[in-house]
PDB file of C-alpha atoms in Angstrom:
ATOM      1  CA  MET A  11      12.890 102.581 244.723  1.00  0.00           C
ATOM      2  CA  THR A  12      15.310 104.639 242.323  1.00  0.00           C
ATOM      3  CA  VAL A  13      18.844 105.857 243.930  1.00  0.00           C
ATOM      4  CA  SER A  14      20.275 108.984 243.163  1.00  0.00           C
ATOM      5  CA  LEU A  15      23.454 109.560 240.673  1.00  0.00           C
ATOM      6  CA  LEU A  16      24.452 112.893 242.020  1.00  0.00           C
ATOM      7  CA  VAL A  17      27.756 114.727 239.755  1.00  0.00           C
ATOM      8  CA  CYS A  18      29.911 117.489 240.220  1.00  0.00           C
ATOM      9  CA  THR A  19      29.025 119.212 237.877  1.00  0.00           C
ATOM     10  CA  THR A  20      31.236 122.391 239.143  1.00  0.00           C
ATOM     11  CA  CYS A  21      34.274 120.064 239.436  1.00  0.00           C
ATOM     12  CA  ARG A  22      37.487 121.371 237.579  1.00  0.00           C
ATOM     13  CA  ALA A  23      39.680 118.444 238.552  1.00  0.00           C
ATOM     14  CA  GLY A  24      42.708 119.935 239.030  1.00  0.00           C
ATOM     15  CA  GLN A  25      42.339 122.164 235.057  1.00  0.00           C
ATOM     16  CA  PRO A  26      42.148 125.288 233.833  1.00  0.00           C
ATOM     17  CA  VAL A  27      38.542 127.371 233.162  1.00  0.00           C
ATOM     18  CA  ILE A  28      38.741 127.089 229.348  1.00  0.00           C
ATOM     19  CA  ASP A  29      35.804 130.650 228.545  1.00  0.00           C
ATOM     20  CA  GLY A  30      33.129 129.341 226.520  1.00  0.00           C
ATOM     21  CA  GLN A  31      34.302 125.792 227.777  1.00  0.00           C
ATOM     22  CA  PRO A  32      32.571 123.571 230.312  1.00  0.00           C
ATOM     23  CA  VAL A  33      34.190 122.803 233.451  1.00  0.00           C
ATOM     24  CA  PRO A  34      34.840 118.055 233.528  1.00  0.00           C
ATOM     25  CA  GLY A  35      32.240 117.926 236.039  1.00  0.00           C
ATOM     26  CA  ALA A  36      30.028 119.543 233.365  1.00  0.00           C
ATOM     27  CA  ARG A  37      31.228 117.360 230.542  1.00  0.00           C
ATOM     28  CA  LEU A  38      30.408 113.825 232.544  1.00  0.00           C
ATOM     29  CA  PHE A  39      27.772 114.944 233.503  1.00  0.00           C
ATOM     30  CA  ALA A  40      26.203 115.799 229.674  1.00  0.00           C
ATOM     31  CA  ALA A  41      27.796 112.789 228.719  1.00  0.00           C
ATOM     32  CA  LEU A  42      26.273 110.098 231.828  1.00  0.00           C
ATOM     33  CA  GLU A  43      23.112 111.819 230.345  1.00  0.00           C
ATOM     34  CA  ARG A  44      23.669 111.243 226.365  1.00  0.00           C
ATOM     35  CA  LEU A  45      24.146 107.356 227.687  1.00  0.00           C
ATOM     36  CA  GLY A  46      20.363 108.601 230.070  1.00  0.00           C
ATOM     37  CA  ALA A  47      20.149 106.782 232.937  1.00  0.00           C
ATOM     38  CA  PRO A  48      19.732 102.440 233.582  1.00  0.00           C
ATOM     39  CA  GLU A  49      16.280 101.210 235.303  1.00  0.00           C
ATOM     40  CA  GLY A  50      16.034 102.477 238.798  1.00  0.00           C
ATOM     41  CA  VAL A  51      18.588 105.534 238.450  1.00  0.00           C
ATOM     42  CA  ARG A  52      18.068 109.090 237.951  1.00  0.00           C
ATOM     43  CA  ILE A  53      21.048 111.279 237.207  1.00  0.00           C
ATOM     44  CA  LEU A  54      21.062 114.658 239.417  1.00  0.00           C
ATOM     45  CA  PRO A  55      23.288 117.270 238.582  1.00  0.00           C
ATOM     46  CA  VAL A  56      25.388 119.096 241.809  1.00  0.00           C
ATOM     47  CA  GLU A  57      27.223 121.545 242.815  1.00  0.00           C
ATOM     48  CA  CYS A  58      30.308 120.789 244.351  1.00  0.00           C
ATOM     49  CA  LEU A  59      31.119 117.479 246.182  1.00  0.00           C
ATOM     50  CA  SER A  60      33.336 119.280 247.592  1.00  0.00           C
ATOM     51  CA  ALA A  61      35.420 116.249 247.021  1.00  0.00           C
ATOM     52  CA  CYS A  62      37.837 119.419 244.545  1.00  0.00           C
ATOM     53  CA  ASN A  63      41.207 118.052 245.103  1.00  0.00           C
ATOM     54  CA  SER A  64      39.473 114.257 243.998  1.00  0.00           C
ATOM     55  CA  GLY A  65      37.819 115.217 241.128  1.00  0.00           C
ATOM     56  CA  SER A  66      35.558 114.940 238.901  1.00  0.00           C
ATOM     57  CA  ALA A  67      33.946 113.749 242.012  1.00  0.00           C
ATOM     58  CA  ILE A  68      29.598 111.654 241.833  1.00  0.00           C
ATOM     59  CA  ALA A  69      28.187 109.923 244.536  1.00  0.00           C
ATOM     60  CA  LEU A  70      25.342 107.193 244.715  1.00  0.00           C
ATOM     61  CA  SER A  71      22.971 107.675 247.195  1.00  0.00           C
ATOM     62  CA  GLY A  72      18.998 106.118 247.766  1.00  0.00           C
ATOM     63  CA  PRO A  73      16.571 105.924 250.883  1.00  0.00           C
ATOM     64  CA  GLY A  74      18.090 103.184 253.884  1.00  0.00           C
ATOM     65  CA  ARG A  75      21.219 102.620 251.941  1.00  0.00           C
ATOM     66  CA  TRP A  76      25.487 103.754 252.659  1.00  0.00           C
ATOM     67  CA  SER A  77      26.254 106.449 250.436  1.00  0.00           C
ATOM     68  CA  TYR A  78      29.469 106.216 247.749  1.00  0.00           C
ATOM     69  CA  ILE A  79      31.834 108.783 247.225  1.00  0.00           C
ATOM     70  CA  TYR A  80      33.675 108.344 243.564  1.00  0.00           C
ATOM     71  CA  GLY A  81      36.485 110.013 242.392  1.00  0.00           C
ATOM     72  CA  GLY A  82      38.858 111.310 239.702  1.00  0.00           C
ATOM     73  CA  MET A  83      36.100 110.614 237.466  1.00  0.00           C
ATOM     74  CA  SER A  84      36.526 111.499 233.669  1.00  0.00           C
ATOM     75  CA  ASP A  85      33.504 111.750 231.120  1.00  0.00           C
ATOM     76  CA  ALA A  86      35.388 108.627 229.364  1.00  0.00           C
ATOM     77  CA  ASP A  87      34.484 107.272 232.325  1.00  0.00           C
ATOM     78  CA  ALA A  88      30.521 107.721 231.575  1.00  0.00           C
ATOM     79  CA  ALA A  89      29.820 103.797 230.593  1.00  0.00           C
ATOM     80  CA  GLU A  90      30.639 102.810 232.949  1.00  0.00           C
ATOM     81  CA  ILE A  91      30.021 104.864 235.429  1.00  0.00           C
ATOM     82  CA  LEU A  92      26.293 103.724 234.354  1.00  0.00           C
ATOM     83  CA  THR A  93      27.109  99.721 234.486  1.00  0.00           C
ATOM     84  CA  GLY A  94      28.044 100.345 238.627  1.00  0.00           C
ATOM     85  CA  ALA A  95      25.273 102.938 238.787  1.00  0.00           C
ATOM     86  CA  ALA A  96      22.344 100.027 238.111  1.00  0.00           C
ATOM     87  CA  ALA A  97      24.707  97.368 240.775  1.00  0.00           C
ATOM     88  CA  TYR A  98      23.823  99.184 243.224  1.00  0.00           C
ATOM     89  CA  ALA A  99      20.066 100.557 242.429  1.00  0.00           C
ATOM     90  CA  ALA A 100      20.605  96.316 242.717  1.00  0.00           C
ATOM     91  CA  ALA A 101      21.919  96.006 245.680  1.00  0.00           C
ATOM     92  CA  ASP A 102      19.336  96.427 248.612  1.00  0.00           C
ATOM     93  CA  ASP A 103      21.279  97.995 250.887  1.00  0.00           C
ATOM     94  CA  GLY A 104      23.636  99.622 249.073  1.00  0.00           C
ATOM     95  CA  ILE A 105      26.543  97.457 249.404  1.00  0.00           C
ATOM     96  CA  VAL A 106      27.128  95.545 246.034  1.00  0.00           C
ATOM     97  CA  PRO A 107      29.939  92.927 246.594  1.00  0.00           C
ATOM     98  CA  TRP A 108      33.320  93.261 246.437  1.00  0.00           C
ATOM     99  CA  ARG A 109      33.573  90.658 242.700  1.00  0.00           C
ATOM    100  CA  ASP A 110      30.656  92.722 240.872  1.00  0.00           C
ATOM    101  CA  ARG A 111      32.183  96.286 241.778  1.00  0.00           C
ATOM    102  CA  ILE A 112      32.969  98.477 238.684  1.00  0.00           C
ATOM    103  CA  ALA A 113      36.770  98.835 238.804  1.00  0.00           C
ATOM    104  CA  ILE A 114      36.469 102.023 238.277  1.00  0.00           C
ATOM    105  CA  PHE A 115      34.382 102.297 241.327  1.00  0.00           C
ATOM    106  CA  ARG A 116      37.353  99.994 243.755  1.00  0.00           C
ATOM    107  CA  LYS A 117      40.167 101.655 242.639  1.00  0.00           C
ATOM    108  CA  ARG A 118      38.992 105.254 243.473  1.00  0.00           C
ATOM    109  CA  SER A 119      36.716 105.418 246.328  1.00  0.00           C
ATOM    110  CA  ILE A 120      36.861 108.273 248.461  1.00  0.00           C
ATOM    111  CA  ALA A 121      33.920 107.885 251.343  1.00  0.00           C
ATOM    112  CA  ARG A 122      31.200 106.042 251.969  1.00  0.00           C
ATOM    113  CA  ILE A 123      28.088 106.922 254.693  1.00  0.00           C
ATOM    114  CA  PRO A 124      26.002 104.772 255.953  1.00  0.00           C
ATOM    115  CA  SER A 125      22.243 105.580 255.941  1.00  0.00           C
ATOM    116  CA  ILE A 126      21.248 106.703 259.824  1.00  0.00           C
ATOM    117  CA  GLY A 127      17.737 106.756 260.867  1.00  0.00           C
TER     118      GLY A 127
ATOM    119  CA  MET B  17      15.862 116.673 265.852  1.00  0.00           C
ATOM    120  CA  THR B  18      19.570 114.252 266.233  1.00  0.00           C
ATOM    121  CA  VAL B  19      21.904 114.813 264.081  1.00  0.00           C
ATOM    122  CA  SER B  20      24.787 111.884 264.528  1.00  0.00           C
ATOM    123  CA  LEU B  21      29.070 112.520 264.875  1.00  0.00           C
ATOM    124  CA  LEU B  22      30.407 108.946 263.057  1.00  0.00           C
ATOM    125  CA  VAL B  23      33.232 108.095 264.003  1.00  0.00           C
ATOM    126  CA  CYS B  24      34.764 105.021 262.616  1.00  0.00           C
ATOM    127  CA  THR B  25      36.693 102.762 264.854  1.00  0.00           C
ATOM    128  CA  THR B  26      37.718 100.629 262.384  1.00  0.00           C
ATOM    129  CA  CYS B  27      40.223 103.656 260.942  1.00  0.00           C
ATOM    130  CA  ARG B  28      44.675 102.358 261.149  1.00  0.00           C
ATOM    131  CA  ALA B  29      45.009 106.067 259.610  1.00  0.00           C
ATOM    132  CA  GLY B  30      47.555 104.570 257.917  1.00  0.00           C
ATOM    133  CA  GLN B  31      49.575 103.533 261.528  1.00  0.00           C
ATOM    134  CA  PRO B  32      50.046  99.648 261.505  1.00  0.00           C
ATOM    135  CA  VAL B  33      48.192  97.903 263.753  1.00  0.00           C
ATOM    136  CA  ILE B  34      49.995  96.863 267.109  1.00  0.00           C
ATOM    137  CA  ASP B  35      48.871  93.916 269.286  1.00  0.00           C
ATOM    138  CA  GLY B  36      46.142  94.217 272.594  1.00  0.00           C
ATOM    139  CA  GLN B  37      46.400  98.479 271.062  1.00  0.00           C
ATOM    140  CA  PRO B  38      42.953 100.013 270.222  1.00  0.00           C
ATOM    141  CA  VAL B  39      43.894 101.407 266.115  1.00  0.00           C
ATOM    142  CA  PRO B  40      43.535 105.061 265.883  1.00  0.00           C
ATOM    143  CA  GLY B  41      40.070 105.441 265.501  1.00  0.00           C
ATOM    144  CA  ALA B  42      38.385 103.633 268.154  1.00  0.00           C
ATOM    145  CA  ARG B  43      40.821 105.671 270.458  1.00  0.00           C
ATOM    146  CA  LEU B  44      39.020 109.155 268.505  1.00  0.00           C
ATOM    147  CA  PHE B  45      35.494 107.754 270.204  1.00  0.00           C
ATOM    148  CA  ALA B  46      36.966 106.958 273.188  1.00  0.00           C
ATOM    149  CA  ALA B  47      38.402 110.234 273.571  1.00  0.00           C
ATOM    150  CA  LEU B  48      34.759 112.171 271.947  1.00  0.00           C
ATOM    151  CA  GLU B  49      33.121 109.349 274.563  1.00  0.00           C
ATOM    152  CA  ARG B  50      34.534 110.603 277.643  1.00  0.00           C
ATOM    153  CA  LEU B  51      34.400 113.906 276.635  1.00  0.00           C
ATOM    154  CA  GLY B  52      30.586 112.949 275.894  1.00  0.00           C
ATOM    155  CA  ALA B  53      28.194 114.421 272.952  1.00  0.00           C
ATOM    156  CA  PRO B  54      27.045 118.181 273.280  1.00  0.00           C
ATOM    157  CA  GLU B  55      22.954 118.061 272.914  1.00  0.00           C
ATOM    158  CA  GLY B  56      21.679 117.568 269.692  1.00  0.00           C
ATOM    159  CA  VAL B  57      24.541 114.906 268.440  1.00  0.00           C
ATOM    160  CA  ARG B  58      24.074 111.138 269.117  1.00  0.00           C
ATOM    161  CA  ILE B  59      28.907 109.477 268.352  1.00  0.00           C
ATOM    162  CA  LEU B  60      27.826 105.949 266.260  1.00  0.00           C
ATOM    163  CA  PRO B  61      30.476 102.964 265.942  1.00  0.00           C
ATOM    164  CA  VAL B  62      30.822 103.344 262.466  1.00  0.00           C
ATOM    165  CA  GLU B  63      33.385  99.656 261.004  1.00  0.00           C
ATOM    166  CA  CYS B  64      35.110 101.338 258.033  1.00  0.00           C
ATOM    167  CA  LEU B  65      33.908 105.124 256.144  1.00  0.00           C
ATOM    168  CA  SER B  66      36.674 103.826 253.033  1.00  0.00           C
ATOM    169  CA  ALA B  67      38.451 106.630 253.638  1.00  0.00           C
ATOM    170  CA  CYS B  68      40.950 104.329 254.710  1.00  0.00           C
ATOM    171  CA  ASN B  69      43.668 106.938 253.136  1.00  0.00           C
ATOM    172  CA  SER B  70      42.077 110.429 254.915  1.00  0.00           C
ATOM    173  CA  GLY B  71      42.111 108.478 258.260  1.00  0.00           C
ATOM    174  CA  SER B  72      41.147 108.361 261.058  1.00  0.00           C
ATOM    175  CA  ALA B  73      37.633 109.448 259.382  1.00  0.00           C
ATOM    176  CA  ILE B  74      34.460 110.540 260.686  1.00  0.00           C
ATOM    177  CA  ALA B  75      30.989 112.540 258.686  1.00  0.00           C
ATOM    178  CA  LEU B  76      28.012 114.146 260.489  1.00  0.00           C
ATOM    179  CA  SER B  77      25.133 113.102 258.690  1.00  0.00           C
ATOM    180  CA  GLY B  78      21.394 113.640 259.868  1.00  0.00           C
ATOM    181  CA  PRO B  79      17.589 113.569 258.580  1.00  0.00           C
ATOM    182  CA  GLY B  80      17.512 117.306 255.527  1.00  0.00           C
ATOM    183  CA  ARG B  81      20.843 117.789 256.159  1.00  0.00           C
ATOM    184  CA  TRP B  82      24.398 117.853 253.957  1.00  0.00           C
ATOM    185  CA  SER B  83      26.300 115.313 255.239  1.00  0.00           C
ATOM    186  CA  TYR B  84      30.079 115.818 255.657  1.00  0.00           C
ATOM    187  CA  ILE B  85      32.911 113.406 256.964  1.00  0.00           C
ATOM    188  CA  TYR B  86      36.171 114.682 257.181  1.00  0.00           C
ATOM    189  CA  GLY B  87      39.376 113.099 257.936  1.00  0.00           C
ATOM    190  CA  GLY B  88      43.014 113.329 259.662  1.00  0.00           C
ATOM    191  CA  MET B  89      41.739 113.066 262.948  1.00  0.00           C
ATOM    192  CA  SER B  90      43.106 112.182 265.295  1.00  0.00           C
ATOM    193  CA  ASP B  91      41.545 111.310 269.702  1.00  0.00           C
ATOM    194  CA  ALA B  92      43.601 115.160 269.793  1.00  0.00           C
ATOM    195  CA  ASP B  93      41.265 117.005 267.789  1.00  0.00           C
ATOM    196  CA  ALA B  94      38.596 115.430 269.940  1.00  0.00           C
ATOM    197  CA  ALA B  95      36.712 118.100 271.633  1.00  0.00           C
ATOM    198  CA  GLU B  96      36.896 121.094 268.358  1.00  0.00           C
ATOM    199  CA  ILE B  97      35.262 117.403 266.044  1.00  0.00           C
ATOM    200  CA  LEU B  98      32.478 118.227 269.418  1.00  0.00           C
ATOM    201  CA  THR B  99      32.676 122.360 269.022  1.00  0.00           C
ATOM    202  CA  GLY B 100      32.199 121.428 265.347  1.00  0.00           C
ATOM    203  CA  ALA B 101      29.404 119.093 265.305  1.00  0.00           C
ATOM    204  CA  ALA B 102      27.119 121.409 267.563  1.00  0.00           C
ATOM    205  CA  ALA B 103      27.360 124.337 264.390  1.00  0.00           C
ATOM    206  CA  TYR B 104      26.138 121.117 262.706  1.00  0.00           C
ATOM    207  CA  ALA B 105      23.297 120.466 264.276  1.00  0.00           C
ATOM    208  CA  ALA B 106      21.951 123.948 264.743  1.00  0.00           C
ATOM    209  CA  ALA B 107      22.223 124.943 261.178  1.00  0.00           C
ATOM    210  CA  ASP B 108      19.038 123.815 259.666  1.00  0.00           C
ATOM    211  CA  ASP B 109      20.539 122.313 257.377  1.00  0.00           C
ATOM    212  CA  GLY B 110      23.867 120.735 257.892  1.00  0.00           C
ATOM    213  CA  ILE B 111      26.171 123.867 256.102  1.00  0.00           C
ATOM    214  CA  VAL B 112      27.644 125.351 258.586  1.00  0.00           C
ATOM    215  CA  PRO B 113      28.272 129.463 257.551  1.00  0.00           C
ATOM    216  CA  TRP B 114      32.469 129.096 256.355  1.00  0.00           C
ATOM    217  CA  ARG B 115      33.670 132.002 258.692  1.00  0.00           C
ATOM    218  CA  ASP B 116      31.633 129.969 261.066  1.00  0.00           C
ATOM    219  CA  ARG B 117      33.476 126.340 260.468  1.00  0.00           C
ATOM    220  CA  ILE B 118      36.208 125.079 262.498  1.00  0.00           C
ATOM    221  CA  ALA B 119      39.952 124.779 261.455  1.00  0.00           C
ATOM    222  CA  ILE B 120      40.377 121.551 261.711  1.00  0.00           C
ATOM    223  CA  PHE B 121      37.019 121.000 259.451  1.00  0.00           C
ATOM    224  CA  ARG B 122      38.087 123.779 257.322  1.00  0.00           C
ATOM    225  CA  LYS B 123      40.865 121.993 256.303  1.00  0.00           C
ATOM    226  CA  ARG B 124      40.026 118.460 256.404  1.00  0.00           C
ATOM    227  CA  SER B 125      36.838 118.025 254.227  1.00  0.00           C
ATOM    228  CA  ILE B 126      37.348 114.508 252.402  1.00  0.00           C
ATOM    229  CA  ALA B 127      33.719 115.162 250.499  1.00  0.00           C
ATOM    230  CA  ARG B 128      29.541 116.327 250.963  1.00  0.00           C
ATOM    231  CA  ILE B 129      26.852 114.491 249.698  1.00  0.00           C
ATOM    232  CA  PRO B 130      23.619 116.407 249.837  1.00  0.00           C
ATOM    233  CA  SER B 131      20.609 114.535 251.076  1.00  0.00           C
ATOM    234  CA  ILE B 132      18.197 113.564 249.039  1.00  0.00           C
ATOM    235  CA  GLY B 133      14.113 112.735 248.523  1.00  0.00           C
TER     236      GLY B 133
END
């Protein structure tokens, strides 16, 4: 089963917008695409996860799984984010055991939502 | 179609836990149940939406819709939350036009997640 790594590509992360330069969310998306999605994960751009005060924001989601939203991400976190996404893909219910969860997901969680029927 | 109003019943909302007294999230859930769900909405208890720094937290979710997470809610907001949930139920994609969105949903949004296939 494929899970989705949603990346808010409009996220300014509290920084001023500079003409001709991509916003932090777009830079994060580009960095993730450069590294490439691990097996079982697809990387999808999203316009605004409404977590503007906690950007850059990403979310992990998949059928029958808890969805997770994380904030405070930047392109420097791209490799670690993909490691965390792979662990999420490997967990049937989306709940990665705490000891196996990457540090930035432990520390920068914004919220989670259960899958409902 | 029925949408779900998820209520974090374990939410302490930053308040100390007092023996024998329900936590703020449990009080909010009880207040919502007392008023009763509007048509097309079911009220579901959830253990931890992982938005502990922004509690009490609730979420609105439904098949094929954007999910929304809100924080800073209390039992005093129960009636208004149900009004907002009814508007969410009436919006096919879950996106309630800004002008029709209740004030506490405008001001206390934590994040949203798109429905993905």
